[in-house]
Amino acid sequence: MTGAALVYAPLPAAFDPLAWWSGHDPSRIAVVDATRGGEHSYGALDAHATQWCGALVAMGAVAGDRIAVLSRNRVEHVPLLAAAGRIGASLVPLNWRLTAVELARVLRDATPSVLIGEDRFRGLAERAVKESGIREPVWCDLDRDADALLRRAAALVSRVDVTPHTVAMLLYTSGSTGVPKGVMMPHRQLHWNAVATNLAWELSSLDVGLLASPLFHTAGWGVFTLPLLFCGGRMVMLDAFDPDHVLATMRSQHITVSFGVPTQLDMLRNGAAWGEPLPRLRWLIAGGAPCPPRIRDSVWDAGYQVREAYGLTECGPNCFTTSNAIALANPGTVGHPLPFLDMRLIADHGRVVAPGEVGELQLRGPQMFGGYFNDAERTAEVMTVDGWLRTGDLALRDSEGLWAIRGRRKELFISGGENVYPGEVEAALLNCQSVADASVIGIDDGRWGEIGCAVVVRSVGYEHIGESALLAEVREYLAGYKVPRRVIFVDELPRLGSGKIDRNAVAEGIALHAPAQGHGTFRAE
């Protein structure tokens, strides 16, 4: 062997968990449909994926095409992702919450060759296709057409070769400009997110995850679904979030891990079974937005354990790991970086910040996206020349190596020479019982340069709370320069199709309707 060179085989193009587990343990349950009923094994889902391969080809799909899905969470999403990958196409889960005009923008960019959807969304799909002006994709109705189509579909003789960089999924993120961003997620990203998540979060084939997040969102796929399918675990699927149904399902299906945005955790607290023992539950993950202390603390007080997380569609989506002990002792932190993921914090002019300082979080690793679809310019804007993703999020790392997220870089404003991070102020507002929802925007001020203006939705039963009383409570949590100088009370906050607050619309509402002093109301159209 002296002088012989080691030769490594290339990475496999894509790990197909349905095919692998079907060969290893076909009767193992992969997905439980808690809405429609039924258990689906890895073997059955693999066979279903094979049928969908033939059906997609029969509908004219070829390698490089986009296969769009307009549906609430259904078991069919899983074999459809596998089938699209096997023929070299990309799955495009569409946001069914969008209007026809909003959805048309996505369709105009994605130009799918096939559109698979539920019958209840057929009218929305037809209006959106007409508005988009694209060539009409082949429509397949999951409720009316799919069974017959799959029965007639011929099995494919061979699969299309794909590379690790072939796009497996195209997810569209909301944008306030009205121009959607299609995030290209290659097989490489899905693979390494699953491997890193399973390692760092200690997930195994014994875990049972709850899927209540919509599958047009990266959390629906990346937080538990694909990682657990990769390691032979089980997913329990819901097509809507109802607190009582969620809690009942967590008990009856012996859920071990679950994800929710803070709003959903807040809703769970009102569930009839909240606080009752869930002996199999290892922990809850809170992500998608900062978790207010009052919500986080109430989860612990109820006897459950909650971990705060951070991620984004363009990388991961899982970027950090923590433990129950670290989460309890260090509230507001997201823990340590996941394996394979490099991180750095950059200040203005490219300086790497010291521990304890806030900087822009930049990421690099195999969990990285493949760029924005049809948009090299926007891809170049977020990527450095040496391969780092500019997340636009502000973070800090303390002396013990724990990381915390501090909001969006472009949302930061400077008041009296001090940096103010709206995310921190919003978290303090949401910690007040009288506040149901809040958004904070920096606005011009002749004396301080900029001041914070809070747009607040009062909680039910607190309609009498005024600006003075609210700000007095907030001062218990924030330094004086961080406390908003104005409060505008509204009935609701404008939101994007993803459900996130539309900060541009909030800022426009402030500019149009905020009085010179005191508080007022506006309602975004």
Short mmCIF file of C-alpha atoms in Angstrom, two decimals:
data_model
loop_
_atom_site.label_atom_id
_atom_site.label_comp_id
_atom_site.label_asym_id
_atom_site.label_seq_id
_atom_site.Cartn_x
_atom_site.Cartn_y
_atom_site.Cartn_z
CA MET A 1 0.00 0.00 0.00
CA THR A 2 3.05 2.26 0.21
CA GLY A 3 2.61 5.26 -2.04
CA ALA A 4 -0.94 4.31 -2.99
CA ALA A 5 -3.43 7.15 -3.12
CA LEU A 6 -6.75 6.88 -1.35
CA VAL A 7 -9.68 7.29 -3.71
CA TYR A 8 -12.98 8.43 -2.25
CA ALA A 9 -16.28 7.81 -3.99
CA PRO A 10 -18.29 10.95 -4.69
CA LEU A 11 -21.15 11.89 -2.41
CA PRO A 12 -24.41 10.19 -3.37
CA ALA A 13 -26.61 12.49 -5.41
CA ALA A 14 -29.50 12.39 -2.94
CA PHE A 15 -30.41 10.19 -0.03
CA ASP A 16 -33.95 8.91 -0.59
CA PRO A 17 -35.23 8.03 2.91
CA LEU A 18 -38.44 6.43 1.66
CA ALA A 19 -36.55 4.08 -0.64
CA TRP A 20 -33.89 3.24 1.96
CA TRP A 21 -36.25 2.54 4.85
CA SER A 22 -38.59 0.68 2.52
CA GLY A 23 -35.77 -1.73 1.79
CA HIS A 24 -34.62 -1.94 5.41
CA ASP A 25 -37.90 -1.97 7.37
CA PRO A 26 -40.90 -1.45 5.05
CA SER A 27 -43.58 -1.88 7.73
CA ARG A 28 -42.15 0.87 9.95
CA ILE A 29 -44.66 3.73 10.30
CA ALA A 30 -43.41 6.98 8.79
CA VAL A 31 -46.44 9.31 8.87
CA VAL A 32 -49.64 9.34 10.89
CA ASP A 33 -52.46 11.46 9.48
CA ALA A 34 -54.10 12.90 12.59
CA THR A 35 -56.63 14.87 10.51
CA ARG A 36 -57.97 12.28 8.05
CA GLY A 37 -56.89 9.18 9.95
CA GLY A 38 -54.55 6.40 8.92
CA GLU A 39 -50.96 5.29 9.35
CA HIS A 40 -48.54 5.21 6.42
CA SER A 41 -45.48 2.98 6.42
CA TYR A 42 -42.17 3.71 4.71
CA GLY A 43 -42.88 0.87 2.29
CA ALA A 44 -46.30 2.23 1.36
CA LEU A 45 -45.00 5.77 0.90
CA ASP A 46 -42.11 4.51 -1.24
CA ALA A 47 -44.59 2.64 -3.48
CA HIS A 48 -46.74 5.77 -3.58
CA ALA A 49 -43.69 7.81 -4.66
CA THR A 50 -43.05 5.32 -7.46
CA GLN A 51 -46.64 5.76 -8.66
CA TRP A 52 -46.28 9.55 -8.55
CA CYS A 53 -43.14 9.29 -10.68
CA GLY A 54 -45.14 7.65 -13.45
CA ALA A 55 -48.03 10.07 -12.98
CA LEU A 56 -45.79 13.14 -13.19
CA VAL A 57 -44.17 11.87 -16.37
CA ALA A 58 -47.61 11.08 -17.81
CA MET A 59 -48.58 14.72 -17.11
CA GLY A 60 -45.55 15.85 -19.10
CA ALA A 61 -43.08 16.65 -16.31
CA VAL A 62 -39.39 16.28 -17.14
CA ALA A 63 -36.10 16.84 -15.35
CA GLY A 64 -35.64 20.50 -14.43
CA ASP A 65 -39.39 21.19 -14.17
CA ARG A 66 -41.19 22.63 -11.17
CA ILE A 67 -44.05 20.62 -9.64
CA ALA A 68 -46.30 22.98 -7.66
CA VAL A 69 -48.59 21.86 -4.82
CA LEU A 70 -51.48 23.97 -3.51
CA SER A 71 -52.73 22.07 -0.49
CA ARG A 72 -52.89 22.10 3.25
CA ASN A 73 -50.73 19.51 4.98
CA ARG A 74 -51.44 16.11 3.47
CA VAL A 75 -49.54 12.84 3.45
CA GLU A 76 -49.17 13.19 -0.34
CA HIS A 77 -46.55 15.91 0.14
CA VAL A 78 -44.01 13.32 1.28
CA PRO A 79 -44.14 10.93 -1.72
CA LEU A 80 -44.47 13.91 -4.06
CA LEU A 81 -41.16 15.33 -2.82
CA ALA A 82 -39.53 11.93 -3.36
CA ALA A 83 -41.12 11.50 -6.79
CA ALA A 84 -40.08 14.96 -7.98
CA GLY A 85 -36.52 14.21 -6.88
CA ARG A 86 -36.47 10.87 -8.67
CA ILE A 87 -37.33 12.46 -12.02
CA GLY A 88 -34.97 15.42 -11.48
CA ALA A 89 -37.73 17.98 -10.87
CA SER A 90 -38.31 20.39 -7.96
CA LEU A 91 -41.29 20.49 -5.62
CA VAL A 92 -42.86 23.94 -5.10
CA PRO A 93 -45.22 23.96 -2.10
CA LEU A 94 -47.49 27.01 -2.56
CA ASN A 95 -48.86 29.24 0.17
CA TRP A 96 -52.62 28.67 0.17
CA ARG A 97 -53.09 31.73 2.40
CA LEU A 98 -52.16 34.09 -0.44
CA THR A 99 -54.64 36.00 -2.55
CA ALA A 100 -54.90 35.18 -6.24
CA VAL A 101 -52.87 38.30 -7.08
CA GLU A 102 -50.11 37.36 -4.62
CA LEU A 103 -50.08 33.74 -5.77
CA ALA A 104 -49.88 34.87 -9.40
CA ARG A 105 -46.53 36.55 -8.68
CA VAL A 106 -45.17 33.24 -7.43
CA LEU A 107 -46.53 31.28 -10.39
CA ARG A 108 -45.14 33.85 -12.82
CA ASP A 109 -41.68 33.26 -11.36
CA ALA A 110 -41.83 29.49 -10.85
CA THR A 111 -43.70 28.62 -14.12
CA PRO A 112 -44.65 25.11 -12.95
CA SER A 113 -45.46 22.49 -15.56
CA VAL A 114 -47.78 20.64 -13.18
CA LEU A 115 -50.05 22.05 -10.45
CA ILE A 116 -51.37 19.55 -7.91
CA GLY A 117 -53.94 20.80 -5.44
CA GLU A 118 -56.95 20.23 -3.27
CA ASP A 119 -60.39 20.80 -4.70
CA ARG A 120 -61.09 23.61 -2.21
CA PHE A 121 -58.24 25.64 -3.73
CA ARG A 122 -59.09 25.02 -7.39
CA GLY A 123 -60.83 28.38 -7.80
CA LEU A 124 -57.85 30.17 -6.24
CA ALA A 125 -55.50 28.28 -8.54
CA GLU A 126 -57.51 29.14 -11.66
CA ARG A 127 -57.66 32.84 -10.79
CA ALA A 128 -53.96 32.94 -9.99
CA VAL A 129 -52.95 31.17 -13.22
CA LYS A 130 -55.09 33.55 -15.26
CA GLU A 131 -53.63 36.57 -13.43
CA SER A 132 -50.07 35.29 -13.88
CA GLY A 133 -50.29 35.06 -17.67
CA ILE A 134 -48.16 31.91 -17.74
CA ARG A 135 -48.82 28.84 -19.83
CA GLU A 136 -51.48 26.91 -17.93
CA PRO A 137 -49.92 24.02 -16.00
CA VAL A 138 -51.48 20.56 -16.02
CA TRP A 139 -53.90 20.45 -13.07
CA CYS A 140 -54.29 17.38 -10.86
CA ASP A 141 -56.98 17.46 -8.18
CA LEU A 142 -55.90 15.45 -5.14
CA ASP A 143 -59.52 14.88 -4.15
CA ARG A 144 -60.95 13.98 -7.56
CA ASP A 145 -58.22 12.96 -10.00
CA ALA A 146 -55.24 11.56 -8.11
CA ASP A 147 -56.43 8.00 -7.33
CA ALA A 148 -57.41 7.23 -10.91
CA LEU A 149 -54.28 8.88 -12.27
CA LEU A 150 -52.03 6.85 -9.99
CA ARG A 151 -53.77 3.59 -10.88
CA ARG A 152 -53.15 4.25 -14.58
CA ALA A 153 -49.57 5.47 -14.14
CA ALA A 154 -46.85 3.19 -15.50
CA ALA A 155 -43.78 2.54 -13.36
CA LEU A 156 -40.61 4.24 -14.58
CA VAL A 157 -37.85 1.99 -15.88
CA SER A 158 -35.07 4.15 -14.44
CA ARG A 159 -34.54 7.29 -12.45
CA VAL A 160 -32.89 10.48 -13.62
CA ASP A 161 -29.39 11.05 -12.29
CA VAL A 162 -29.22 14.14 -10.09
CA THR A 163 -26.30 15.78 -8.31
CA PRO A 164 -26.14 17.02 -4.72
CA HIS A 165 -26.68 20.50 -6.14
CA THR A 166 -29.85 19.65 -8.07
CA VAL A 167 -32.74 21.70 -6.68
CA ALA A 168 -35.05 19.45 -4.69
CA MET A 169 -37.45 22.12 -3.49
CA LEU A 170 -38.30 25.72 -4.31
CA LEU A 171 -39.76 27.62 -1.35
CA TYR A 172 -41.02 31.17 -1.73
CA THR A 173 -40.46 33.64 1.08
CA SER A 174 -42.62 36.69 1.62
CA GLY A 175 -41.40 40.08 0.55
CA SER A 176 -42.78 43.53 1.38
CA THR A 177 -41.83 44.73 -2.12
CA GLY A 178 -44.37 42.42 -3.70
CA VAL A 179 -41.63 40.52 -5.51
CA PRO A 180 -41.40 36.95 -4.14
CA LYS A 181 -38.05 35.27 -3.56
CA GLY A 182 -37.80 31.65 -4.63
CA VAL A 183 -35.24 29.93 -2.42
CA MET A 184 -33.61 27.04 -4.28
CA MET A 185 -33.03 24.20 -1.80
CA PRO A 186 -30.75 21.55 -3.30
CA HIS A 187 -30.65 17.93 -2.18
CA ARG A 188 -27.37 18.82 -0.47
CA GLN A 189 -29.11 21.31 1.82
CA LEU A 190 -31.91 18.93 2.79
CA HIS A 191 -29.39 16.17 3.46
CA TRP A 192 -26.98 18.14 5.62
CA ASN A 193 -29.73 19.88 7.57
CA ALA A 194 -31.14 16.47 8.43
CA VAL A 195 -27.77 15.03 9.44
CA ALA A 196 -26.78 18.08 11.51
CA THR A 197 -30.19 18.31 13.17
CA ASN A 198 -30.29 14.65 14.10
CA LEU A 199 -26.80 14.83 15.57
CA ALA A 200 -27.16 18.05 17.52
CA TRP A 201 -30.78 17.68 18.63
CA GLU A 202 -30.23 13.98 19.41
CA LEU A 203 -33.17 12.82 17.28
CA SER A 204 -33.51 9.12 16.58
CA SER A 205 -35.81 6.48 15.13
CA LEU A 206 -37.59 6.43 18.50
CA ASP A 207 -38.76 10.03 18.18
CA VAL A 208 -42.28 11.04 17.20
CA GLY A 209 -42.62 14.60 15.90
CA LEU A 210 -45.72 16.74 15.51
CA LEU A 211 -46.22 18.57 12.21
CA ALA A 212 -48.64 21.48 12.55
CA SER A 213 -46.61 24.05 10.58
CA PRO A 214 -47.72 24.50 6.95
CA LEU A 215 -45.56 22.69 4.42
CA PHE A 216 -45.15 25.83 2.32
CA HIS A 217 -42.90 27.01 5.17
CA THR A 218 -39.35 25.79 5.72
CA ALA A 219 -40.12 24.83 9.34
CA GLY A 220 -42.71 22.35 8.13
CA TRP A 221 -40.05 20.38 6.27
CA GLY A 222 -36.78 21.16 7.99
CA VAL A 223 -37.45 21.25 11.70
CA PHE A 224 -38.68 17.67 12.08
CA THR A 225 -40.24 16.12 8.97
CA LEU A 226 -37.18 15.43 6.85
CA PRO A 227 -34.72 14.90 9.74
CA LEU A 228 -37.04 12.29 11.29
CA LEU A 229 -37.72 10.59 7.95
CA PHE A 230 -33.96 10.41 7.38
CA CYS A 231 -33.42 8.55 10.66
CA GLY A 232 -36.51 6.36 10.51
CA GLY A 233 -38.63 8.32 12.96
CA ARG A 234 -42.32 9.08 12.81
CA MET A 235 -44.23 12.26 11.97
CA VAL A 236 -47.80 12.97 13.09
CA MET A 237 -49.42 15.39 10.63
CA LEU A 238 -52.14 17.97 11.23
CA ASP A 239 -53.55 20.26 8.54
CA ALA A 240 -54.46 23.09 10.94
CA PHE A 241 -53.49 24.37 14.36
CA ASP A 242 -56.23 23.94 16.94
CA PRO A 243 -54.92 24.09 20.54
CA ASP A 244 -57.22 21.40 21.94
CA HIS A 245 -56.62 19.07 18.99
CA VAL A 246 -52.86 19.63 19.20
CA LEU A 247 -52.73 18.83 22.93
CA ALA A 248 -54.95 15.78 22.49
CA THR A 249 -52.79 14.55 19.62
CA MET A 250 -49.59 15.07 21.58
CA ARG A 251 -51.00 12.81 24.28
CA SER A 252 -52.60 10.11 22.14
CA GLN A 253 -49.69 9.84 19.67
CA HIS A 254 -46.97 9.99 22.34
CA ILE A 255 -45.26 13.00 20.76
CA THR A 256 -41.64 13.40 21.86
CA VAL A 257 -40.70 16.65 20.06
CA SER A 258 -42.80 19.53 18.76
CA PHE A 259 -42.31 22.94 17.14
CA GLY A 260 -44.38 26.10 17.38
CA VAL A 261 -44.08 29.81 16.82
CA PRO A 262 -44.59 31.84 20.03
CA THR A 263 -48.14 32.73 18.99
CA GLN A 264 -49.00 29.03 18.81
CA LEU A 265 -47.46 28.37 22.22
CA ASP A 266 -49.57 31.22 23.57
CA MET A 267 -52.66 29.61 22.05
CA LEU A 268 -51.78 26.27 23.63
CA ARG A 269 -51.87 27.91 27.06
CA ASN A 270 -55.62 28.38 26.53
CA GLY A 271 -56.17 24.74 25.66
CA ALA A 272 -58.34 22.73 28.04
CA ALA A 273 -55.59 20.16 28.63
CA TRP A 274 -52.75 22.66 29.10
CA GLY A 275 -50.58 21.64 32.05
CA GLU A 276 -51.66 18.01 32.02
CA PRO A 277 -48.70 15.58 31.93
CA LEU A 278 -47.19 14.64 28.58
CA PRO A 279 -44.73 12.00 29.79
CA ARG A 280 -43.21 11.25 26.38
CA LEU A 281 -42.60 14.92 25.45
CA ARG A 282 -38.88 15.68 25.60
CA TRP A 283 -39.14 19.36 24.65
CA LEU A 284 -40.88 22.01 22.62
CA ILE A 285 -39.05 24.21 20.12
CA ALA A 286 -40.05 27.88 19.87
CA GLY A 287 -38.96 29.57 16.65
CA GLY A 288 -39.95 31.87 13.84
CA ALA A 289 -39.99 34.93 16.11
CA PRO A 290 -38.58 35.99 19.51
CA CYS A 291 -40.34 34.18 22.35
CA PRO A 292 -41.71 36.63 24.95
CA PRO A 293 -40.55 35.80 28.49
CA ARG A 294 -44.12 35.49 29.80
CA ILE A 295 -44.87 32.78 27.23
CA ARG A 296 -41.56 31.01 27.71
CA ASP A 297 -41.92 31.05 31.50
CA SER A 298 -45.51 29.81 31.37
CA VAL A 299 -44.39 26.75 29.37
CA TRP A 300 -41.85 25.86 32.04
CA ASP A 301 -44.39 26.56 34.80
CA ALA A 302 -46.81 24.13 33.14
CA GLY A 303 -44.24 21.37 33.46
CA TYR A 304 -43.03 21.35 29.86
CA GLN A 305 -39.55 22.20 28.61
CA VAL A 306 -39.03 24.73 25.83
CA ARG A 307 -35.98 25.60 23.74
CA GLU A 308 -35.60 28.75 21.67
CA ALA A 309 -34.37 28.34 18.11
CA TYR A 310 -33.26 30.36 15.09
CA GLY A 311 -33.22 29.48 11.43
CA LEU A 312 -33.98 30.70 7.94
CA THR A 313 -34.97 29.23 4.60
CA GLU A 314 -31.67 30.17 2.98
CA CYS A 315 -29.54 28.17 5.42
CA GLY A 316 -30.51 25.20 7.51
CA PRO A 317 -33.25 25.96 8.45
CA ASN A 318 -31.87 24.73 11.76
CA CYS A 319 -28.77 26.68 12.77
CA PHE A 320 -28.35 26.25 16.54
CA THR A 321 -28.72 23.63 19.22
CA THR A 322 -29.30 23.91 22.93
CA SER A 323 -30.35 21.68 25.81
CA ASN A 324 -33.12 21.86 28.37
CA ALA A 325 -30.61 22.79 31.07
CA ILE A 326 -28.97 25.53 28.98
CA ALA A 327 -32.36 26.89 27.87
CA LEU A 328 -33.60 27.12 31.45
CA ALA A 329 -30.42 28.73 32.79
CA ASN A 330 -29.92 31.10 29.83
CA PRO A 331 -33.30 32.36 28.62
CA GLY A 332 -33.20 34.32 25.40
CA THR A 333 -30.28 32.36 23.96
CA VAL A 334 -30.35 29.83 21.12
CA GLY A 335 -27.31 27.80 22.20
CA HIS A 336 -24.41 26.73 20.01
CA PRO A 337 -23.95 26.34 16.22
CA LEU A 338 -25.05 23.12 14.55
CA PRO A 339 -22.36 20.80 13.15
CA PHE A 340 -20.88 21.67 9.74
CA LEU A 341 -22.04 25.29 10.01
CA ASP A 342 -19.52 28.13 10.29
CA MET A 343 -20.65 31.40 11.88
CA ARG A 344 -19.25 34.87 12.30
CA LEU A 345 -20.50 38.27 13.45
CA ILE A 346 -19.59 41.26 11.31
CA ALA A 347 -19.84 44.95 12.21
CA ASP A 348 -19.82 47.83 9.77
CA HIS A 349 -16.83 47.94 7.39
CA GLY A 350 -16.31 44.20 7.70
CA ARG A 351 -14.88 44.08 11.22
CA VAL A 352 -15.36 40.82 13.13
CA VAL A 353 -16.90 41.74 16.47
CA ALA A 354 -15.62 40.69 19.87
CA PRO A 355 -17.60 38.45 22.28
CA GLY A 356 -20.49 40.38 23.81
CA GLU A 357 -20.81 42.76 20.85
CA VAL A 358 -23.69 42.77 18.40
CA GLY A 359 -22.96 42.15 14.73
CA GLU A 360 -24.61 40.78 11.61
CA LEU A 361 -24.81 37.00 11.65
CA GLN A 362 -23.15 35.41 8.63
CA LEU A 363 -23.27 31.69 7.86
CA ARG A 364 -21.37 29.23 5.70
CA GLY A 365 -21.68 25.46 5.28
CA PRO A 366 -23.22 22.61 3.28
CA GLN A 367 -26.68 23.53 4.62
CA MET A 368 -26.60 26.63 2.36
CA PHE A 369 -29.25 27.29 -0.28
CA GLY A 370 -28.51 27.31 -4.00
CA GLY A 371 -29.47 30.95 -4.56
CA TYR A 372 -32.67 32.74 -5.49
CA PHE A 373 -34.49 31.34 -8.51
CA ASN A 374 -34.23 33.59 -11.58
CA ASP A 375 -32.51 36.28 -9.51
CA ALA A 376 -28.71 36.29 -9.63
CA GLU A 377 -28.65 39.93 -8.56
CA ARG A 378 -30.45 39.35 -5.26
CA THR A 379 -28.37 36.23 -4.69
CA ALA A 380 -25.18 38.29 -5.08
CA GLU A 381 -26.53 40.86 -2.61
CA VAL A 382 -26.76 38.30 0.21
CA MET A 383 -23.59 36.32 -0.55
CA THR A 384 -20.03 37.46 0.07
CA VAL A 385 -17.34 36.68 -2.48
CA ASP A 386 -15.89 34.04 -0.15
CA GLY A 387 -19.18 32.20 0.30
CA TRP A 388 -20.74 33.64 3.47
CA LEU A 389 -24.49 34.28 3.67
CA ARG A 390 -25.40 37.73 4.96
CA THR A 391 -28.47 36.88 7.01
CA GLY A 392 -29.36 40.48 7.83
CA ASP A 393 -29.99 39.33 11.40
CA LEU A 394 -28.16 40.79 14.38
CA ALA A 395 -26.73 38.47 17.01
CA LEU A 396 -24.15 38.29 19.77
CA ARG A 397 -22.01 35.56 21.29
CA ASP A 398 -21.29 35.76 25.00
CA SER A 399 -18.09 34.82 26.80
CA GLU A 400 -19.33 31.24 27.29
CA GLY A 401 -20.01 30.76 23.58
CA LEU A 402 -23.80 31.01 23.76
CA TRP A 403 -25.53 32.88 20.95
CA ALA A 404 -28.53 35.22 21.11
CA ILE A 405 -30.48 36.88 18.29
CA ARG A 406 -31.06 40.64 18.51
CA GLY A 407 -33.31 41.42 15.53
CA ARG A 408 -32.91 42.57 11.94
CA ARG A 409 -30.01 44.79 10.91
CA LYS A 410 -32.11 47.01 8.65
CA GLU A 411 -34.65 47.55 11.45
CA LEU A 412 -32.09 48.92 13.93
CA PHE A 413 -32.43 52.63 14.70
CA ILE A 414 -30.27 55.03 16.69
CA SER A 415 -31.85 57.14 19.42
CA GLY A 416 -29.67 59.71 21.14
CA GLY A 417 -26.55 57.91 19.93
CA GLU A 418 -27.67 54.52 21.28
CA ASN A 419 -28.51 51.49 19.12
CA VAL A 420 -32.07 50.27 19.62
CA TYR A 421 -33.11 46.83 18.35
CA PRO A 422 -36.87 46.67 17.63
CA GLY A 423 -36.97 42.93 18.27
CA GLU A 424 -35.85 43.48 21.87
CA VAL A 425 -38.45 46.21 22.39
CA GLU A 426 -41.19 44.10 20.82
CA ALA A 427 -40.29 41.21 23.13
CA ALA A 428 -40.66 43.52 26.12
CA LEU A 429 -44.04 44.75 24.91
CA LEU A 430 -45.26 41.20 24.32
CA ASN A 431 -44.24 40.37 27.86
CA CYS A 432 -47.03 42.69 29.03
CA GLN A 433 -50.34 40.93 29.62
CA SER A 434 -52.16 43.86 28.01
CA VAL A 435 -50.39 43.37 24.64
CA ALA A 436 -51.54 40.78 22.13
CA ASP A 437 -49.34 41.90 19.25
CA ALA A 438 -46.78 44.64 18.63
CA SER A 439 -44.43 46.11 16.08
CA VAL A 440 -41.81 48.81 16.73
CA ILE A 441 -40.49 51.16 14.04
CA GLY A 442 -37.85 53.87 14.31
CA ILE A 443 -39.15 57.29 13.19
CA ASP A 444 -37.40 60.65 12.77
CA ASP A 445 -37.22 62.97 15.75
CA GLY A 446 -35.74 66.47 15.92
CA ARG A 447 -34.18 66.00 19.35
CA TRP A 448 -33.09 62.36 19.48
CA GLY A 449 -32.52 61.69 15.79
CA GLU A 450 -34.85 58.71 15.92
CA ILE A 451 -37.35 57.43 18.45
CA GLY A 452 -39.33 54.23 18.71
CA CYS A 453 -42.99 54.18 17.70
CA ALA A 454 -44.88 51.11 18.93
CA VAL A 455 -47.95 49.89 17.07
CA VAL A 456 -49.88 47.72 19.52
CA VAL A 457 -52.89 45.42 19.51
CA ARG A 458 -54.40 45.23 23.00
CA SER A 459 -55.25 41.89 24.57
CA VAL A 460 -58.90 41.03 25.13
CA GLY A 461 -60.02 42.59 28.40
CA TYR A 462 -57.37 45.32 28.32
CA GLU A 463 -59.09 47.75 25.97
CA HIS A 464 -58.88 50.43 28.66
CA ILE A 465 -55.06 50.41 28.76
CA GLY A 466 -53.60 53.68 27.46
CA GLU A 467 -50.18 54.81 26.37
CA SER A 468 -48.96 56.02 29.76
CA ALA A 469 -49.90 52.86 31.62
CA LEU A 470 -48.39 50.61 28.96
CA LEU A 471 -45.10 52.50 28.78
CA ALA A 472 -44.83 52.53 32.58
CA GLU A 473 -44.99 48.73 32.51
CA VAL A 474 -42.48 48.45 29.66
CA ARG A 475 -39.97 50.56 31.61
CA GLU A 476 -39.67 47.64 34.02
CA TYR A 477 -38.03 45.62 31.24
CA LEU A 478 -36.09 48.21 29.19
CA ALA A 479 -33.55 50.96 29.61
CA GLY A 480 -35.07 54.41 29.17
CA TYR A 481 -33.62 55.06 25.71
CA LYS A 482 -35.19 51.84 24.41
CA VAL A 483 -38.72 52.66 25.60
CA PRO A 484 -40.94 53.84 22.71
CA ARG A 485 -41.88 57.52 22.79
CA ARG A 486 -45.14 56.94 20.93
CA VAL A 487 -47.80 54.24 20.97
CA ILE A 488 -50.45 53.72 18.31
CA PHE A 489 -53.22 51.29 19.21
CA VAL A 490 -54.74 49.32 16.33
CA ASP A 491 -57.27 46.54 15.84
CA GLU A 492 -54.79 44.36 13.96
CA LEU A 493 -51.35 44.47 12.40
CA PRO A 494 -50.89 44.04 8.64
CA ARG A 495 -49.27 40.75 7.73
CA LEU A 496 -47.53 39.16 4.78
CA GLY A 497 -48.71 35.96 3.16
CA SER A 498 -46.41 33.97 5.46
CA GLY A 499 -48.14 35.41 8.52
CA LYS A 500 -45.21 37.63 9.50
CA ILE A 501 -45.83 41.29 10.28
CA ASP A 502 -45.55 43.51 7.21
CA ARG A 503 -43.19 46.12 8.64
CA ASN A 504 -43.30 48.27 5.52
CA ALA A 505 -47.08 48.54 5.82
CA VAL A 506 -46.73 49.35 9.53
CA ALA A 507 -44.25 52.13 8.73
CA GLU A 508 -46.56 53.50 6.02
CA GLY A 509 -49.46 53.50 8.46
CA ILE A 510 -47.42 55.41 11.01
CA ALA A 511 -46.39 57.98 8.43
CA LEU A 512 -49.96 58.48 7.24
CA HIS A 513 -51.93 58.32 10.43
CA ALA A 514 -49.72 58.88 13.47
CA PRO A 515 -50.55 62.17 15.20
CA ALA A 516 -47.80 64.56 16.14
CA GLN A 517 -48.14 63.64 19.80
CA GLY A 518 -49.80 61.01 21.92
CA HIS A 519 -51.42 58.03 20.28
CA GLY A 520 -53.98 57.21 17.66
CA THR A 521 -55.22 54.40 15.51
CA PHE A 522 -54.86 53.21 11.96
CA ARG A 523 -55.96 50.10 10.20
CA ALA A 524 -53.86 48.94 7.26
CA GLU A 525 -55.88 47.97 4.24
#
